[in-house]
Each structure stands twice: as C-alpha cells, then as structure tokens.
PDB file of C-alpha atoms in Angstrom:
ATOM      1  CA  MET A  53       0.000   0.000   0.000  1.00  0.00           C
ATOM      2  CA  GLY A  54       1.404   3.394  -1.016  1.00  0.00           C
ATOM      3  CA  THR A  55       1.916   6.322   1.320  1.00  0.00           C
ATOM      4  CA  ARG A  56      -0.973   8.256  -0.200  1.00  0.00           C
ATOM      5  CA  ARG A  57      -3.392   5.394   0.250  1.00  0.00           C
ATOM      6  CA  ARG A  58      -2.288   4.868   3.872  1.00  0.00           C
ATOM      7  CA  THR A  59      -2.732   8.566   4.605  1.00  0.00           C
ATOM      8  CA  VAL A  60      -6.221   8.597   3.158  1.00  0.00           C
ATOM      9  CA  ARG A  61      -7.230   5.357   4.879  1.00  0.00           C
ATOM     10  CA  SER A  62      -6.144   6.758   8.227  1.00  0.00           C
ATOM     11  CA  LEU A  63      -8.196   9.917   7.710  1.00  0.00           C
ATOM     12  CA  VAL A  64     -11.277   8.034   6.550  1.00  0.00           C
ATOM     13  CA  ALA A  65     -11.004   5.742   9.579  1.00  0.00           C
ATOM     14  CA  LYS A  66     -11.370   8.805  11.796  1.00  0.00           C
ATOM     15  CA  LEU A  67     -14.641   9.639  10.056  1.00  0.00           C
ATOM     16  CA  THR A  68     -16.260   6.355  11.035  1.00  0.00           C
ATOM     17  CA  ARG A  69     -15.328   6.283  14.718  1.00  0.00           C
ATOM     18  CA  ALA A  70     -18.384   8.120  16.006  1.00  0.00           C
ATOM     19  CA  ALA A  71     -22.010   8.432  15.008  1.00  0.00           C
ATOM     20  CA  THR A  72     -21.825  12.232  15.086  1.00  0.00           C
ATOM     21  CA  PRO A  73     -18.993  14.518  13.966  1.00  0.00           C
ATOM     22  CA  ASP A  74     -16.430  15.456  16.591  1.00  0.00           C
ATOM     23  CA  ARG A  75     -13.314  17.609  16.464  1.00  0.00           C
ATOM     24  CA  GLU A  76     -11.120  14.769  15.218  1.00  0.00           C
ATOM     25  CA  GLN A  77     -13.527  14.060  12.384  1.00  0.00           C
ATOM     26  CA  ALA A  78     -13.791  17.730  11.464  1.00  0.00           C
ATOM     27  CA  GLU A  79     -10.012  17.922  11.306  1.00  0.00           C
ATOM     28  CA  ALA A  80      -9.953  14.807   9.118  1.00  0.00           C
ATOM     29  CA  VAL A  81     -12.411  16.378   6.661  1.00  0.00           C
ATOM     30  CA  ALA A  82     -10.275  19.519   6.559  1.00  0.00           C
ATOM     31  CA  GLU A  83      -7.245  17.398   5.675  1.00  0.00           C
ATOM     32  CA  LEU A  84      -9.201  15.495   3.031  1.00  0.00           C
ATOM     33  CA  ARG A  85     -10.197  18.811   1.487  1.00  0.00           C
ATOM     34  CA  LEU A  86      -6.537  19.771   1.173  1.00  0.00           C
ATOM     35  CA  LEU A  87      -5.598  16.410  -0.318  1.00  0.00           C
ATOM     36  CA  SER A  88      -8.460  16.587  -2.804  1.00  0.00           C
ATOM     37  CA  LYS A  89      -7.457  19.956  -4.201  1.00  0.00           C
ATOM     38  CA  VAL A  90      -7.380  20.010  -7.973  1.00  0.00           C
ATOM     39  CA  ASP A  91      -3.757  21.160  -8.042  1.00  0.00           C
ATOM     40  CA  GLY A  92      -2.633  18.099  -6.177  1.00  0.00           C
ATOM     41  CA  GLY A  93      -2.386  19.730  -2.761  1.00  0.00           C
ATOM     42  CA  SER A  94       1.308  19.343  -1.933  1.00  0.00           C
ATOM     43  CA  GLY A  95       2.560  20.572  -5.296  1.00  0.00           C
ATOM     44  CA  GLY A  96       2.891  17.155  -6.896  1.00  0.00           C
ATOM     45  CA  GLY A  97       0.774  18.085  -9.905  1.00  0.00           C
ATOM     46  CA  ASN A  98      -2.535  16.858 -11.257  1.00  0.00           C
ATOM     47  CA  ALA A  99      -1.505  13.189 -11.232  1.00  0.00           C
ATOM     48  CA  ASP A 100      -0.944  13.344  -7.477  1.00  0.00           C
ATOM     49  CA  GLY A 101      -4.259  15.111  -7.049  1.00  0.00           C
ATOM     50  CA  ASP A 102      -6.087  12.450  -9.047  1.00  0.00           C
ATOM     51  CA  ASP A 103      -4.481   9.698  -6.976  1.00  0.00           C
ATOM     52  CA  TYR A 104      -5.687  11.310  -3.775  1.00  0.00           C
ATOM     53  CA  ARG A 105      -9.160  11.974  -5.148  1.00  0.00           C
ATOM     54  CA  LEU A 106      -9.564   8.376  -6.254  1.00  0.00           C
ATOM     55  CA  ALA A 107      -8.249   7.074  -2.947  1.00  0.00           C
ATOM     56  CA  ILE A 108     -10.574   9.288  -0.897  1.00  0.00           C
ATOM     57  CA  ALA A 109     -13.591   8.001  -2.808  1.00  0.00           C
ATOM     58  CA  GLU A 110     -12.491   4.380  -2.895  1.00  0.00           C
ATOM     59  CA  GLU A 111     -11.739   4.310   0.827  1.00  0.00           C
ATOM     60  CA  GLY A 112     -15.352   5.198   1.572  1.00  0.00           C
ATOM     61  CA  ALA A 113     -15.279   8.875   2.533  1.00  0.00           C
ATOM     62  CA  ILE A 114     -18.198   9.948   0.346  1.00  0.00           C
ATOM     63  CA  PRO A 115     -21.101   8.795   2.574  1.00  0.00           C
ATOM     64  CA  PHE A 116     -19.664  10.670   5.541  1.00  0.00           C
ATOM     65  CA  LEU A 117     -18.999  13.776   3.464  1.00  0.00           C
ATOM     66  CA  VAL A 118     -22.600  13.724   2.250  1.00  0.00           C
ATOM     67  CA  GLY A 119     -23.830  13.382   5.823  1.00  0.00           C
ATOM     68  CA  ALA A 120     -21.635  16.277   6.934  1.00  0.00           C
ATOM     69  CA  LEU A 121     -23.438  18.619   4.537  1.00  0.00           C
ATOM     70  CA  ARG A 122     -26.175  18.930   7.158  1.00  0.00           C
ATOM     71  CA  SER A 123     -23.738  19.774   9.932  1.00  0.00           C
ATOM     72  CA  GLU A 124     -24.351  22.870  12.052  1.00  0.00           C
ATOM     73  CA  ASP A 125     -20.579  23.355  12.071  1.00  0.00           C
ATOM     74  CA  ALA A 126     -20.094  25.874   9.261  1.00  0.00           C
ATOM     75  CA  THR A 127     -16.463  24.955   8.686  1.00  0.00           C
ATOM     76  CA  LEU A 128     -17.207  21.235   8.533  1.00  0.00           C
ATOM     77  CA  GLN A 129     -20.058  21.813   6.095  1.00  0.00           C
ATOM     78  CA  GLU A 130     -17.923  23.983   3.818  1.00  0.00           C
ATOM     79  CA  ASN A 131     -15.016  21.531   3.909  1.00  0.00           C
ATOM     80  CA  ALA A 132     -17.333  18.613   3.133  1.00  0.00           C
ATOM     81  CA  ILE A 133     -19.009  20.208   0.089  1.00  0.00           C
ATOM     82  CA  THR A 134     -15.677  21.478  -1.201  1.00  0.00           C
ATOM     83  CA  THR A 135     -14.152  18.015  -0.899  1.00  0.00           C
ATOM     84  CA  LEU A 136     -17.094  16.511  -2.782  1.00  0.00           C
ATOM     85  CA  LEU A 137     -16.666  19.156  -5.474  1.00  0.00           C
ATOM     86  CA  ASN A 138     -12.993  18.292  -5.827  1.00  0.00           C
ATOM     87  CA  LEU A 139     -13.739  14.569  -5.917  1.00  0.00           C
ATOM     88  CA  SER A 140     -16.368  15.107  -8.618  1.00  0.00           C
ATOM     89  CA  THR A 141     -13.747  16.175 -11.144  1.00  0.00           C
ATOM     90  CA  LEU A 142     -13.178  12.456 -11.825  1.00  0.00           C
ATOM     91  CA  ALA A 143     -15.829  10.383 -13.603  1.00  0.00           C
ATOM     92  CA  PRO A 144     -15.542   7.284 -11.352  1.00  0.00           C
ATOM     93  CA  ASN A 145     -16.076   9.501  -8.326  1.00  0.00           C
ATOM     94  CA  ARG A 146     -19.163  11.104  -9.836  1.00  0.00           C
ATOM     95  CA  GLU A 147     -20.739   7.656 -10.010  1.00  0.00           C
ATOM     96  CA  LEU A 148     -20.027   7.078  -6.324  1.00  0.00           C
ATOM     97  CA  ILE A 149     -21.287  10.518  -5.319  1.00  0.00           C
ATOM     98  CA  MET A 150     -24.526  10.136  -7.267  1.00  0.00           C
ATOM     99  CA  SER A 151     -25.154   6.749  -5.661  1.00  0.00           C
ATOM    100  CA  ALA A 152     -24.631   8.052  -2.123  1.00  0.00           C
ATOM    101  CA  ARG A 153     -27.716   7.797   0.050  1.00  0.00           C
ATOM    102  CA  GLY A 154     -29.377  11.135   0.724  1.00  0.00           C
ATOM    103  CA  LEU A 155     -27.219  13.080  -1.734  1.00  0.00           C
ATOM    104  CA  SER A 156     -30.010  15.138  -3.303  1.00  0.00           C
ATOM    105  CA  ASP A 157     -31.465  16.260   0.016  1.00  0.00           C
ATOM    106  CA  ALA A 158     -28.018  17.037   1.395  1.00  0.00           C
ATOM    107  CA  ILE A 159     -26.995  19.196  -1.560  1.00  0.00           C
ATOM    108  CA  LEU A 160     -30.396  20.883  -1.481  1.00  0.00           C
ATOM    109  CA  HIS A 161     -29.804  21.735   2.178  1.00  0.00           C
ATOM    110  CA  VAL A 162     -26.541  23.508   1.330  1.00  0.00           C
ATOM    111  CA  LEU A 163     -28.055  25.312  -1.654  1.00  0.00           C
ATOM    112  CA  ARG A 164     -30.893  26.601   0.530  1.00  0.00           C
ATOM    113  CA  PHE A 165     -29.282  26.970   3.940  1.00  0.00           C
ATOM    114  CA  GLY A 166     -25.528  26.874   3.419  1.00  0.00           C
ATOM    115  CA  ALA A 167     -23.737  28.392   6.394  1.00  0.00           C
ATOM    116  CA  THR A 168     -21.218  30.265   4.242  1.00  0.00           C
ATOM    117  CA  SER A 169     -21.311  31.817   0.793  1.00  0.00           C
ATOM    118  CA  SER A 170     -18.464  29.525  -0.247  1.00  0.00           C
ATOM    119  CA  ALA A 171     -20.472  26.461   0.741  1.00  0.00           C
ATOM    120  CA  VAL A 172     -23.445  27.619  -1.327  1.00  0.00           C
ATOM    121  CA  ARG A 173     -21.266  28.423  -4.315  1.00  0.00           C
ATOM    122  CA  ASN A 174     -19.508  25.059  -4.136  1.00  0.00           C
ATOM    123  CA  ALA A 175     -22.848  23.270  -3.887  1.00  0.00           C
ATOM    124  CA  ALA A 176     -23.905  24.913  -7.156  1.00  0.00           C
ATOM    125  CA  ALA A 177     -20.544  24.025  -8.679  1.00  0.00           C
ATOM    126  CA  THR A 178     -20.975  20.414  -7.520  1.00  0.00           C
ATOM    127  CA  VAL A 179     -24.351  20.214  -9.252  1.00  0.00           C
ATOM    128  CA  TYR A 180     -22.675  21.456 -12.428  1.00  0.00           C
ATOM    129  CA  SER A 181     -19.843  18.957 -12.093  1.00  0.00           C
ATOM    130  CA  LEU A 182     -22.219  16.021 -11.603  1.00  0.00           C
ATOM    131  CA  LEU A 183     -24.244  17.115 -14.636  1.00  0.00           C
ATOM    132  CA  ILE A 184     -21.200  16.752 -16.868  1.00  0.00           C
ATOM    133  CA  ASP A 185     -22.184  13.092 -17.184  1.00  0.00           C
ATOM    134  CA  GLU A 186     -25.198  12.871 -19.503  1.00  0.00           C
ATOM    135  CA  PRO A 187     -26.937  10.031 -17.600  1.00  0.00           C
ATOM    136  CA  PHE A 188     -27.153  12.221 -14.496  1.00  0.00           C
ATOM    137  CA  ARG A 189     -28.953  15.101 -16.248  1.00  0.00           C
ATOM    138  CA  PRO A 190     -32.421  13.511 -16.194  1.00  0.00           C
ATOM    139  CA  ILE A 191     -31.852  12.341 -12.620  1.00  0.00           C
ATOM    140  CA  LEU A 192     -31.031  15.755 -11.181  1.00  0.00           C
ATOM    141  CA  GLY A 193     -33.481  17.437 -13.543  1.00  0.00           C
ATOM    142  CA  SER A 194     -36.251  15.325 -12.037  1.00  0.00           C
ATOM    143  CA  LYS A 195     -35.605  16.898  -8.625  1.00  0.00           C
ATOM    144  CA  PRO A 196     -37.748  20.071  -8.712  1.00  0.00           C
ATOM    145  CA  GLU A 197     -36.424  21.253  -5.365  1.00  0.00           C
ATOM    146  CA  ILE A 198     -32.833  21.212  -6.625  1.00  0.00           C
ATOM    147  CA  VAL A 199     -33.792  22.871  -9.913  1.00  0.00           C
ATOM    148  CA  SER A 200     -35.645  25.625  -8.055  1.00  0.00           C
ATOM    149  CA  ALA A 201     -32.829  26.086  -5.551  1.00  0.00           C
ATOM    150  CA  VAL A 202     -30.276  26.636  -8.310  1.00  0.00           C
ATOM    151  CA  VAL A 203     -32.631  29.007 -10.140  1.00  0.00           C
ATOM    152  CA  ASP A 204     -33.193  30.940  -6.913  1.00  0.00           C
ATOM    153  CA  LEU A 205     -29.455  31.614  -6.695  1.00  0.00           C
ATOM    154  CA  LEU A 206     -29.870  33.801  -9.781  1.00  0.00           C
ATOM    155  CA  ARG A 207     -32.309  35.959  -7.812  1.00  0.00           C
ATOM    156  CA  SER A 208     -30.505  35.981  -4.493  1.00  0.00           C
ATOM    157  CA  PRO A 209     -29.093  39.357  -3.410  1.00  0.00           C
ATOM    158  CA  ASP A 210     -26.520  37.437  -1.371  1.00  0.00           C
ATOM    159  CA  ALA A 211     -25.125  35.509  -4.340  1.00  0.00           C
ATOM    160  CA  GLY A 212     -21.855  36.954  -5.564  1.00  0.00           C
ATOM    161  CA  PRO A 213     -20.836  36.938  -9.239  1.00  0.00           C
ATOM    162  CA  MET A 214     -19.011  33.616  -8.976  1.00  0.00           C
ATOM    163  CA  THR A 215     -21.996  31.902  -7.344  1.00  0.00           C
ATOM    164  CA  THR A 216     -24.232  33.281 -10.086  1.00  0.00           C
ATOM    165  CA  LYS A 217     -21.857  32.017 -12.761  1.00  0.00           C
ATOM    166  CA  ASP A 218     -21.701  28.543 -11.180  1.00  0.00           C
ATOM    167  CA  ALA A 219     -25.501  28.438 -11.009  1.00  0.00           C
ATOM    168  CA  LEU A 220     -25.713  29.454 -14.675  1.00  0.00           C
ATOM    169  CA  ARG A 221     -23.237  26.756 -15.640  1.00  0.00           C
ATOM    170  CA  ALA A 222     -25.306  24.152 -13.812  1.00  0.00           C
ATOM    171  CA  LEU A 223     -28.514  25.330 -15.482  1.00  0.00           C
ATOM    172  CA  PHE A 224     -26.891  25.353 -18.919  1.00  0.00           C
ATOM    173  CA  VAL A 225     -25.773  21.735 -18.668  1.00  0.00           C
ATOM    174  CA  MET A 226     -29.099  20.720 -17.160  1.00  0.00           C
ATOM    175  CA  ALA A 227     -30.885  22.297 -20.129  1.00  0.00           C
ATOM    176  CA  LEU A 228     -28.814  20.282 -22.595  1.00  0.00           C
ATOM    177  CA  TYR A 229     -31.196  17.428 -21.790  1.00  0.00           C
ATOM    178  CA  PRO A 230     -34.345  18.424 -23.732  1.00  0.00           C
ATOM    179  CA  LEU A 231     -36.851  17.002 -21.251  1.00  0.00           C
ATOM    180  CA  ASN A 232     -35.399  19.221 -18.526  1.00  0.00           C
ATOM    181  CA  ARG A 233     -36.288  22.415 -20.396  1.00  0.00           C
ATOM    182  CA  PRO A 234     -40.020  22.477 -19.542  1.00  0.00           C
ATOM    183  CA  LYS A 235     -39.097  21.791 -15.923  1.00  0.00           C
ATOM    184  CA  LEU A 236     -36.737  24.748 -15.959  1.00  0.00           C
ATOM    185  CA  VAL A 237     -39.494  26.924 -17.410  1.00  0.00           C
ATOM    186  CA  ASP A 238     -41.827  25.756 -14.628  1.00  0.00           C
ATOM    187  CA  SER A 239     -39.162  26.639 -12.051  1.00  0.00           C
ATOM    188  CA  GLY A 240     -39.211  30.282 -13.122  1.00  0.00           C
ATOM    189  CA  VAL A 241     -35.832  30.282 -14.814  1.00  0.00           C
ATOM    190  CA  VAL A 242     -36.940  32.603 -17.637  1.00  0.00           C
ATOM    191  CA  PRO A 243     -37.756  35.688 -15.524  1.00  0.00           C
ATOM    192  CA  ALA A 244     -34.652  35.022 -13.427  1.00  0.00           C
ATOM    193  CA  LEU A 245     -32.484  34.940 -16.559  1.00  0.00           C
ATOM    194  CA  PHE A 246     -33.963  38.068 -18.079  1.00  0.00           C
ATOM    195  CA  SER A 247     -33.605  39.953 -14.828  1.00  0.00           C
ATOM    196  CA  LEU A 248     -29.876  39.257 -15.098  1.00  0.00           C
ATOM    197  CA  LEU A 249     -29.810  40.195 -18.776  1.00  0.00           C
ATOM    198  CA  ILE A 250     -31.419  43.533 -18.039  1.00  0.00           C
ATOM    199  CA  SER A 251     -29.611  44.450 -14.830  1.00  0.00           C
ATOM    200  CA  SER A 252     -26.237  42.706 -14.616  1.00  0.00           C
ATOM    201  CA  PRO A 253     -23.243  44.946 -15.350  1.00  0.00           C
ATOM    202  CA  ILE A 254     -20.961  41.926 -15.737  1.00  0.00           C
ATOM    203  CA  ALA A 255     -20.463  40.908 -19.365  1.00  0.00           C
ATOM    204  CA  GLY A 256     -19.563  37.326 -18.509  1.00  0.00           C
ATOM    205  CA  ILE A 257     -22.813  36.832 -16.611  1.00  0.00           C
ATOM    206  CA  VAL A 258     -24.819  38.250 -19.516  1.00  0.00           C
ATOM    207  CA  ASP A 259     -23.012  35.894 -21.892  1.00  0.00           C
ATOM    208  CA  ASP A 260     -23.716  32.890 -19.672  1.00  0.00           C
ATOM    209  CA  ALA A 261     -27.338  33.890 -19.086  1.00  0.00           C
ATOM    210  CA  THR A 262     -27.981  34.157 -22.826  1.00  0.00           C
ATOM    211  CA  ALA A 263     -26.441  30.711 -23.278  1.00  0.00           C
ATOM    212  CA  VAL A 264     -28.927  29.257 -20.792  1.00  0.00           C
ATOM    213  CA  ALA A 265     -31.784  31.193 -22.394  1.00  0.00           C
ATOM    214  CA  ALA A 266     -30.858  29.737 -25.780  1.00  0.00           C
ATOM    215  CA  GLN A 267     -31.138  26.194 -24.437  1.00  0.00           C
ATOM    216  CA  VAL A 268     -34.343  26.814 -22.483  1.00  0.00           C
ATOM    217  CA  ALA A 269     -35.910  28.348 -25.600  1.00  0.00           C
ATOM    218  CA  GLY A 270     -35.783  24.916 -27.185  1.00  0.00           C
ATOM    219  CA  CYS A 271     -39.151  23.712 -25.888  1.00  0.00           C
ATOM    220  CA  THR A 272     -42.744  24.545 -26.742  1.00  0.00           C
ATOM    221  CA  GLU A 273     -43.411  25.827 -23.222  1.00  0.00           C
ATOM    222  CA  SER A 274     -40.839  28.587 -23.545  1.00  0.00           C
ATOM    223  CA  LEU A 275     -42.713  31.034 -25.794  1.00  0.00           C
ATOM    224  CA  ASP A 276     -45.279  32.087 -23.178  1.00  0.00           C
ATOM    225  CA  ALA A 277     -42.537  32.489 -20.582  1.00  0.00           C
ATOM    226  CA  PHE A 278     -40.396  34.620 -22.906  1.00  0.00           C
ATOM    227  CA  ARG A 279     -43.445  36.669 -23.886  1.00  0.00           C
ATOM    228  CA  ALA A 280     -44.238  37.421 -20.242  1.00  0.00           C
ATOM    229  CA  VAL A 281     -40.867  39.162 -19.755  1.00  0.00           C
ATOM    230  CA  SER A 282     -40.660  40.821 -23.203  1.00  0.00           C
ATOM    231  CA  GLY A 283     -37.857  38.373 -23.830  1.00  0.00           C
ATOM    232  CA  ILE A 284     -37.886  38.633 -27.615  1.00  0.00           C
ATOM    233  CA  ARG A 285     -37.219  42.372 -27.504  1.00  0.00           C
ATOM    234  CA  VAL A 286     -34.410  41.881 -24.996  1.00  0.00           C
ATOM    235  CA  LEU A 287     -32.833  39.212 -27.210  1.00  0.00           C
ATOM    236  CA  VAL A 288     -33.052  41.429 -30.285  1.00  0.00           C
ATOM    237  CA  ALA A 289     -31.400  44.257 -28.339  1.00  0.00           C
ATOM    238  CA  LEU A 290     -28.561  41.883 -27.455  1.00  0.00           C
ATOM    239  CA  LEU A 291     -28.415  40.767 -31.082  1.00  0.00           C
ATOM    240  CA  GLU A 292     -27.801  44.411 -31.963  1.00  0.00           C
ATOM    241  CA  SER A 293     -25.384  45.534 -29.278  1.00  0.00           C
ATOM    242  CA  GLY A 294     -24.264  42.630 -27.097  1.00  0.00           C
ATOM    243  CA  SER A 295     -20.837  41.046 -26.916  1.00  0.00           C
ATOM    244  CA  GLY A 296     -19.844  38.540 -29.570  1.00  0.00           C
ATOM    245  CA  ARG A 297     -20.965  35.634 -27.388  1.00  0.00           C
ATOM    246  CA  ALA A 298     -24.190  37.366 -26.395  1.00  0.00           C
ATOM    247  CA  LYS A 299     -25.061  38.053 -30.041  1.00  0.00           C
ATOM    248  CA  GLU A 300     -24.473  34.421 -30.983  1.00  0.00           C
ATOM    249  CA  ASN A 301     -26.509  33.179 -28.016  1.00  0.00           C
ATOM    250  CA  ALA A 302     -29.318  35.652 -28.706  1.00  0.00           C
ATOM    251  CA  ALA A 303     -29.511  34.454 -32.308  1.00  0.00           C
ATOM    252  CA  SER A 304     -29.592  30.865 -31.074  1.00  0.00           C
ATOM    253  CA  ALA A 305     -32.352  31.664 -28.569  1.00  0.00           C
ATOM    254  CA  LEU A 306     -34.498  33.387 -31.199  1.00  0.00           C
ATOM    255  CA  LEU A 307     -33.900  30.501 -33.600  1.00  0.00           C
ATOM    256  CA  ASN A 308     -34.959  27.940 -30.992  1.00  0.00           C
ATOM    257  CA  LEU A 309     -38.037  29.985 -30.106  1.00  0.00           C
ATOM    258  CA  ALA A 310     -39.023  30.097 -33.775  1.00  0.00           C
ATOM    259  CA  ARG A 311     -38.437  26.376 -34.249  1.00  0.00           C
ATOM    260  CA  CYS A 312     -40.371  25.334 -31.151  1.00  0.00           C
ATOM    261  CA  GLY A 313     -43.004  28.067 -31.154  1.00  0.00           C
ATOM    262  CA  GLY A 314     -43.895  27.751 -34.824  1.00  0.00           C
ATOM    263  CA  ASP A 315     -45.699  30.444 -36.801  1.00  0.00           C
ATOM    264  CA  GLU A 316     -46.835  32.240 -33.665  1.00  0.00           C
ATOM    265  CA  ALA A 317     -43.254  32.696 -32.504  1.00  0.00           C
ATOM    266  CA  VAL A 318     -42.106  33.754 -35.974  1.00  0.00           C
ATOM    267  CA  ARG A 319     -44.789  36.436 -36.110  1.00  0.00           C
ATOM    268  CA  GLU A 320     -43.820  37.762 -32.695  1.00  0.00           C
ATOM    269  CA  ILE A 321     -40.133  37.902 -33.571  1.00  0.00           C
ATOM    270  CA  LEU A 322     -40.912  39.806 -36.771  1.00  0.00           C
ATOM    271  CA  THR A 323     -42.844  42.445 -34.809  1.00  0.00           C
ATOM    272  CA  VAL A 324     -39.461  43.721 -33.588  1.00  0.00           C
ATOM    273  CA  ASP A 325     -38.496  45.863 -36.563  1.00  0.00           C
ATOM    274  CA  SER A 326     -34.735  45.704 -36.042  1.00  0.00           C
ATOM    275  CA  VAL A 327     -34.410  41.916 -35.874  1.00  0.00           C
ATOM    276  CA  VAL A 328     -33.758  41.402 -39.600  1.00  0.00           C
ATOM    277  CA  ALA A 329     -31.111  44.110 -39.802  1.00  0.00           C
ATOM    278  CA  ALA A 330     -29.406  42.868 -36.634  1.00  0.00           C
ATOM    279  CA  ALA A 331     -29.374  39.262 -37.825  1.00  0.00           C
ATOM    280  CA  THR A 332     -28.106  40.322 -41.249  1.00  0.00           C
ATOM    281  CA  ASP A 333     -25.268  42.262 -39.648  1.00  0.00           C
ATOM    282  CA  LEU A 334     -24.327  39.162 -37.674  1.00  0.00           C
ATOM    283  CA  VAL A 335     -24.252  37.109 -40.874  1.00  0.00           C
ATOM    284  CA  ASP A 336     -21.834  39.664 -42.315  1.00  0.00           C
ATOM    285  CA  VAL A 337     -19.437  40.136 -39.402  1.00  0.00           C
ATOM    286  CA  GLY A 338     -20.031  37.439 -36.785  1.00  0.00           C
ATOM    287  CA  SER A 339     -18.030  34.338 -35.962  1.00  0.00           C
ATOM    288  CA  GLU A 340     -18.628  31.215 -38.016  1.00  0.00           C
ATOM    289  CA  ARG A 341     -21.036  29.823 -35.435  1.00  0.00           C
ATOM    290  CA  ALA A 342     -22.805  33.159 -35.026  1.00  0.00           C
ATOM    291  CA  ARG A 343     -23.172  33.536 -38.790  1.00  0.00           C
ATOM    292  CA  SER A 344     -24.654  30.047 -38.999  1.00  0.00           C
ATOM    293  CA  LYS A 345     -27.211  30.789 -36.267  1.00  0.00           C
ATOM    294  CA  ALA A 346     -28.129  34.173 -37.747  1.00  0.00           C
ATOM    295  CA  SER A 347     -28.483  32.723 -41.239  1.00  0.00           C
ATOM    296  CA  ALA A 348     -30.750  29.949 -39.958  1.00  0.00           C
ATOM    297  CA  LEU A 349     -32.793  32.521 -38.039  1.00  0.00           C
ATOM    298  CA  LEU A 350     -33.299  34.661 -41.134  1.00  0.00           C
ATOM    299  CA  SER A 351     -34.268  31.589 -43.103  1.00  0.00           C
ATOM    300  CA  ILE A 352     -36.918  30.465 -40.617  1.00  0.00           C
ATOM    301  CA  LEU A 353     -38.242  34.034 -40.495  1.00  0.00           C
ATOM    302  CA  GLY A 354     -38.779  33.793 -44.241  1.00  0.00           C
ATOM    303  CA  VAL A 355     -36.318  36.529 -45.152  1.00  0.00           C
ATOM    304  CA  GLN A 356     -34.684  36.268 -48.576  1.00  0.00           C
ATOM    305  CA  ASP A 357     -31.400  37.650 -49.925  1.00  0.00           C
ATOM    306  CA  ILE A 358     -29.969  37.729 -46.433  1.00  0.00           C
ATOM    307  CA  LEU A 359     -26.446  38.444 -47.573  1.00  0.00           C
ATOM    308  CA  HIS A 360     -27.471  41.522 -49.577  1.00  0.00           C
ATOM    309  CA  PRO A 361     -29.669  43.848 -47.509  1.00  0.00           C
ATOM    310  CA  LEU A 362     -31.290  46.820 -49.184  1.00  0.00           C
ATOM    311  CA  SER A 363     -28.829  49.653 -49.608  1.00  0.00           C
ATOM    312  CA  ASP A 364     -31.147  52.237 -48.014  1.00  0.00           C
ATOM    313  CA  GLY A 365     -31.325  50.223 -44.800  1.00  0.00           C
ATOM    314  CA  SER A 366     -35.051  49.522 -45.112  1.00  0.00           C
ATOM    315  CA  ASN A 367     -36.474  46.592 -43.207  1.00  0.00           C
ATOM    316  CA  TYR A 368     -37.613  43.528 -45.100  1.00  0.00           C
TER     317      TYR A 368
END
C-alpha cells in the first residue's frame, strides 16, 4: 500500500469512529479537502491530485462527506461540500457521489441553507460537475427542489458573481437534456435569466445567461414564458449591441423559439423591426457559429437575400 493510500485510509477511519462529527472528524475532513485539491495539494501536480481523489472516494469517505453537509458546524459543512466538489472532477467519483444515500437532500440543504457563501457556491458548482455526465442530467433534472434552488441563486441578493456564474453553468448543462427544459421553465428560470440580462453589469454573466436562455428556448413551453418578460425584444437588443458571445446566443435563442413556437413565434419575432437588420449584420461580421445561427434565423423568419440587404437600410 502506497503512502498516499495509507494517509487517506487513516483519515477516513477517523470519520467512522463516532455516530456524530467530533473535532477529530472535522479535522480529518479539513485534511481530506486539502488532499483533494485540484492542483494536487502538496505541489505534486494533477496526477498526485487524481491519486488522492480516487483514494478518498475508494476508501469510503463519500457517505460521511454527504452526511456532513447537514452539519451545524459551518467549517465542517464547507469543507465537506468542497471536498465533494474536488472529488467530482473524476468520472468514477461522480458515479459514487450520485449513488450516495441522501445526496439530493443534502446538496439541497446547502443550496438553501448553506452556512457560508463559499459552501453555497460550491454546492452549485458540484451540481454542475455532476451534470457533466449525460446520464445524471435527467436524474437531477427530475428533482424540482434542486432545480428551483439553483434558479433561486440567480435571484438571491446574497449571491456573488461567482456563485451566479456557477448556477448558470449548472442550469446550462441541465438544459442540454431536452426534457429538462419544460421543468426549468416551470421553475421560473426565464424571468430570473432576463432579470440578469437587463440588470447585470458583468459581461460574462450576460453571456452565460444568454447561453442558458438559448437552451431553455428549445421547448414549446418557452414562448409564453419569454413573452411574459418581453424576452424577444431583450434578445433582439442583445443581437444588436451585445458582446460577440451574447449576439451568438441571442440568435440561437431566437432561432430555438421560432423552431419550437412555430408560426406564432415567428410572427412575434418579426414584430421587432430591427431583428432582420441585426441578424443580417451578424451574418456579415459574426463568428462562423454566429453567422450560422443568424443565417438559420433569417431563413426560418422567411427573409430572402440575407447576404445583400437593401442599400437604403429599409427593413424587409
């Protein structure tokens, strides 16, 4: 048995000595957090870090870490969720974490009642990390309490920019599974997203929020939700003056709305006079992906000669 494995086994043994956490166990979790760091902890590089992360999971630490998420000890709770986040960077560990008894309720507890802002942020980041594996997307997406808790982070005045970004990343990956999109709409994600799009001064958050909006738009339930927040007009405004990423995502969102909402959605999009000119500009000067999205949008809107707009700037 190698030194790393012996070290981890000794720490995990401390976790199982009592039914409730004590100081020795809290110290063991703190040490496991350090060993699980993505950079390998002691400076040995990613390979060392992976060895420790695998050993921590294989030696049986995950059930205790999940249980510690409900601890009233703020430091223990934060160390436990951070260790789980670090462990979840490896696919075999994600399987073990997802199979842990009580995981969903424990993560929900931290999302809702985390004792520190770091614990809440790392809970959102853990949800994102677990969703990297496609089979877990329908599982977590079927938990309305978790979906709503992540969405609520977008609205929370206590959520810092990094927590918001981690929540957006989790929602984006969740929305990659098509059957999760109506559930996200039901959770109120659309007004939460557009509140960010209208009010956030941080370009990266706007970019990420439009990416989520583009995915959520890909279901028939989305049109009413977008309509309720004047979402089409906001997307067209971003198509005109957003960052490069925001323009591409706005075009993708409008395209998905048109595809899923049919003629009704197409008519509503065309009521915004500037949409054709903005999409045509993106075809002319956008990235390859943005040009493709804008071209497809113009096509579904029934606009012809998209590469040669009228010289006087008139709308089609």
